[in-house]
mmCIF file of C-alpha atoms in Angstrom:
data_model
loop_
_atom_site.group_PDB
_atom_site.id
_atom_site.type_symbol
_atom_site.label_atom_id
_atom_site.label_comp_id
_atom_site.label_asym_id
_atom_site.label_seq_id
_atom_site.Cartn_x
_atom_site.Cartn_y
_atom_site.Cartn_z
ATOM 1 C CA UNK A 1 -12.558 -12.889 -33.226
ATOM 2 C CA UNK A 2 -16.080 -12.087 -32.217
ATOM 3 C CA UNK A 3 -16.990 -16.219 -32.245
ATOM 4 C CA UNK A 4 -14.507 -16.985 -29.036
ATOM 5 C CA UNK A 5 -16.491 -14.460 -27.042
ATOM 6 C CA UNK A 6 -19.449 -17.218 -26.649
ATOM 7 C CA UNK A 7 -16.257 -19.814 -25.024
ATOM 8 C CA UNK A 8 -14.700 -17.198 -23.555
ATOM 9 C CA UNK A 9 -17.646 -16.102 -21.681
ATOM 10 C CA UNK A 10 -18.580 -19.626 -20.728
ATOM 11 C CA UNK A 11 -14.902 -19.969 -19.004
ATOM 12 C CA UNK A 12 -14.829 -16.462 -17.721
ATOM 13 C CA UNK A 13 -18.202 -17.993 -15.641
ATOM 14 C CA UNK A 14 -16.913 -21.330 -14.800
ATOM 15 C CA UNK A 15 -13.749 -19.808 -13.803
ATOM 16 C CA UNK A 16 -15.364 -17.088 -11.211
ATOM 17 C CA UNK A 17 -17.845 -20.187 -9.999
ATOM 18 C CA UNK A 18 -14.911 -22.515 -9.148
ATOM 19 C CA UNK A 19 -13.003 -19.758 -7.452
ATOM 20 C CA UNK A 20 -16.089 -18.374 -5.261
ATOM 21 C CA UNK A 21 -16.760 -21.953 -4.098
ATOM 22 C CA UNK A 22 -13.375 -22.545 -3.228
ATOM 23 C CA UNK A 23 -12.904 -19.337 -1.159
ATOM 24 C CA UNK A 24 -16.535 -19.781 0.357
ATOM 25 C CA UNK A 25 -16.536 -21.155 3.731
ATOM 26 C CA UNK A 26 -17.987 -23.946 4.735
ATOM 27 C CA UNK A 27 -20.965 -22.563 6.875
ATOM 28 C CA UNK A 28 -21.883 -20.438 4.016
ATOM 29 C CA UNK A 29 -22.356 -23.414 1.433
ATOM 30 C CA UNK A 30 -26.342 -24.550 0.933
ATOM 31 C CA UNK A 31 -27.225 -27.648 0.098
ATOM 32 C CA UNK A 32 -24.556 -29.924 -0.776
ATOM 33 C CA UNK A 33 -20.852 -30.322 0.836
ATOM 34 C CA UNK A 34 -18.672 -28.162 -0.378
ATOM 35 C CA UNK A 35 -16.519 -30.620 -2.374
ATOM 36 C CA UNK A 36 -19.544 -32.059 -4.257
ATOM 37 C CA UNK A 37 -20.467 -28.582 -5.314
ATOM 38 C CA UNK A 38 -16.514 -28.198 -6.336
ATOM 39 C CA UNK A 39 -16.985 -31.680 -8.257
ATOM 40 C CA UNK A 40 -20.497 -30.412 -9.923
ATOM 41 C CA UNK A 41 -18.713 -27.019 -11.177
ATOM 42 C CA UNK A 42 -15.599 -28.629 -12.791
ATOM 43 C CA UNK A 43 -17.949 -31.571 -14.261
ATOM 44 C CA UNK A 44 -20.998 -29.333 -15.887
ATOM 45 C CA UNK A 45 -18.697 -25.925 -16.572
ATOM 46 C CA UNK A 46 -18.982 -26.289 -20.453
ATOM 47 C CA UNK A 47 -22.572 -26.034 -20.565
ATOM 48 C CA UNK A 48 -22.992 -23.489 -17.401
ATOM 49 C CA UNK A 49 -24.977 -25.543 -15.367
ATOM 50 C CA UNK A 50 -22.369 -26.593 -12.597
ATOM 51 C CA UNK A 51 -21.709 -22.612 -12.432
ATOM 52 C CA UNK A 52 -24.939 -21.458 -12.791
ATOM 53 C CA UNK A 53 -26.646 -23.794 -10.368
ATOM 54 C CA UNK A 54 -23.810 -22.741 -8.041
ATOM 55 C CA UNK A 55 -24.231 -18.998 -7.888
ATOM 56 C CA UNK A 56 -28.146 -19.461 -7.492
ATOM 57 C CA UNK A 57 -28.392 -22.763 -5.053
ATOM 58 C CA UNK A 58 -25.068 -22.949 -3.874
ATOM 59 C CA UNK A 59 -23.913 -20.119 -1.677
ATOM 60 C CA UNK A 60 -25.846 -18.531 0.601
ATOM 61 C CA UNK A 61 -25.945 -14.842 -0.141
ATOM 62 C CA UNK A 62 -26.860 -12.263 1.759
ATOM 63 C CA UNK A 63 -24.696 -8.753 3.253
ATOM 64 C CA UNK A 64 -22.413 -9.448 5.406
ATOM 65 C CA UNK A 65 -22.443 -7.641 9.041
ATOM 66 C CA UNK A 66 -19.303 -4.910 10.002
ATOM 67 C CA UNK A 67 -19.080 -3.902 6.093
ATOM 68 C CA UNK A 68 -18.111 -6.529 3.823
ATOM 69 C CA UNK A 69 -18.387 -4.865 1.040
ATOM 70 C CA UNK A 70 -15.442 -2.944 0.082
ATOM 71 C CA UNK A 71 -17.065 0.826 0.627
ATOM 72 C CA UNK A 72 -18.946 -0.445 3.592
ATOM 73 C CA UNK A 73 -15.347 -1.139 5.338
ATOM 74 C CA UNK A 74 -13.910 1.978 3.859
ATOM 75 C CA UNK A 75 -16.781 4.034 5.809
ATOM 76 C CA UNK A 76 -16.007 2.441 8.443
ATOM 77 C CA UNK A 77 -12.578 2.475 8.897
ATOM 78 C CA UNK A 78 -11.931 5.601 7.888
ATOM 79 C CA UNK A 79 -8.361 7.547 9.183
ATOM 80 C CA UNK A 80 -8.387 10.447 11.071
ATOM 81 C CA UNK A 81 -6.310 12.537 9.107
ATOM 82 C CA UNK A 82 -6.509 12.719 5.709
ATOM 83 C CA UNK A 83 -2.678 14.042 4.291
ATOM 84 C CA UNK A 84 0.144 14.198 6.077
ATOM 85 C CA UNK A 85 -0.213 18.317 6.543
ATOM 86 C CA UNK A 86 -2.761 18.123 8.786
ATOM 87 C CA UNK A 87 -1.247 15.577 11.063
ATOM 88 C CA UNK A 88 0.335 17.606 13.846
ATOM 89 C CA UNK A 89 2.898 14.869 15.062
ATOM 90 C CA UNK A 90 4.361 14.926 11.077
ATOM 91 C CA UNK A 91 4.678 18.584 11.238
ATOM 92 C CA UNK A 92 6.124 18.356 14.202
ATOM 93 C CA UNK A 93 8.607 16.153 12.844
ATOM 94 C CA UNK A 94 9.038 17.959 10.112
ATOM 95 C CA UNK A 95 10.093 21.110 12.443
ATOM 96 C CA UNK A 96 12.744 18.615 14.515
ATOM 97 C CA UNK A 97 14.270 18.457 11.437
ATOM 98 C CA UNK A 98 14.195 21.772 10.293
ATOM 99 C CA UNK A 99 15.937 22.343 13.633
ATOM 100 C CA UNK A 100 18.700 19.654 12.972
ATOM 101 C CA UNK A 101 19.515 21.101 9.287
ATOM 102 C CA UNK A 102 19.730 24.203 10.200
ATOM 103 C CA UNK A 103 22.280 23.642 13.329
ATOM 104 C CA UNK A 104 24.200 21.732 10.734
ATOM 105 C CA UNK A 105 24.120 24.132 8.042
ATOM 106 C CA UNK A 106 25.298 26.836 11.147
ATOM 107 C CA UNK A 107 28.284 24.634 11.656
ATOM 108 C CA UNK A 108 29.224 24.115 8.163
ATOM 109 C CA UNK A 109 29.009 27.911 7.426
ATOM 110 C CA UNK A 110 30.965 28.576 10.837
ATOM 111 C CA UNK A 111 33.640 25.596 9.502
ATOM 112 C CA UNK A 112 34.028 27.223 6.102
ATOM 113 C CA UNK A 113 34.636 30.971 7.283
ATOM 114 C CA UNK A 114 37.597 29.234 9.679
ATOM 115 C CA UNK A 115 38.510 27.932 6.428
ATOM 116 C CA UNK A 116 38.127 31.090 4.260
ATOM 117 C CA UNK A 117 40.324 33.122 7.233
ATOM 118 C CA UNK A 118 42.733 30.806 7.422
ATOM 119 C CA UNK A 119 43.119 30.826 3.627
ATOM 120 C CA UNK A 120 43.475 34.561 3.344
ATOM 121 C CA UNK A 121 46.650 34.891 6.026
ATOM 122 C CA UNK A 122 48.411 32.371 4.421
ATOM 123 C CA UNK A 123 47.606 34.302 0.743
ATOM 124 C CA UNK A 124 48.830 37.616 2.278
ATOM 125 C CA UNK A 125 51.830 36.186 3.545
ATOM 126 C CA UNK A 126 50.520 36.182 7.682
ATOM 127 C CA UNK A 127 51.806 33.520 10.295
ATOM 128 C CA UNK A 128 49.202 31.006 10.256
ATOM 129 C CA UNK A 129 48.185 29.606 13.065
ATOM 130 C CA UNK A 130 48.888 25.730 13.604
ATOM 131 C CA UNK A 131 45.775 23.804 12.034
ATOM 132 C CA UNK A 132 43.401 22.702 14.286
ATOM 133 C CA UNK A 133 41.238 19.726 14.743
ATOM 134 C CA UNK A 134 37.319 20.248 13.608
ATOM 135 C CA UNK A 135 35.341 20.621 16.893
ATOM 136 C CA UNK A 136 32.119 18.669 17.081
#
């Protein structure tokens, strides 16, 4: 197993080389069009010297302004609130519907003791009055 790492190493390299050129931009690219630097990575991958001579000649690397790099933008674009229990407007939603349930829960409670009433005159034997339609 341990005599594919060599190969597997070798593709892992020409692999990442082929893909950075590709996603480079143009303006980035040093000395040679982009497509001949394509054409030198695919022909000279198996003994590293398309890749290689890529990632040293071939891009032009240097930090990118407004934080390329992935913690650079996260400093910089940071949110203002961190969880939802600090935001004030989701609390505030969350209150609206507290409010909503528990008008809802008041009308189901006063629906089922009009329900509870009317079950206990017609148990003892009382008139009942007519049913009537659920207001709402």
């Amino acid at each position: 197993m341990l005599r594919y790492l060599p190969f597997l190493l070798v593709l892992a390299l020409w692999i990442y080389a082929f893909i950075d050129c590709l996603n480079t931009p143009e303006e980035e690219v040093r000395g040679l069009p982009k497509v001949v630097w394509v054409i030198i990575i695919l022909l000279f991958g198996e003994v590293l010297i398309g890749p290689v001579a890529w990632l040293v000649a071939g891009k032009a690397r240097r930090a990118r302004p407004n934080g390329a790099t992935p913690s650079e933008w996260h400093r910089s674009h940071r949110t203002e609130w961190v969880a939802p229990d600090d935001n004030p407007e989701f609390l505030k939603s969350l209150k609206d519907d507290n409010k909503k349930d528990e008008a809802l829960l008041k009308d189901w409670e006063a629906d089922l003791r009009r329900r509870e009433e009317e079950l206990k005159r017609r148990e003892s034997g009382e008139d009942p009055q007519p049913p009537q339609p659920p207001q709402g």
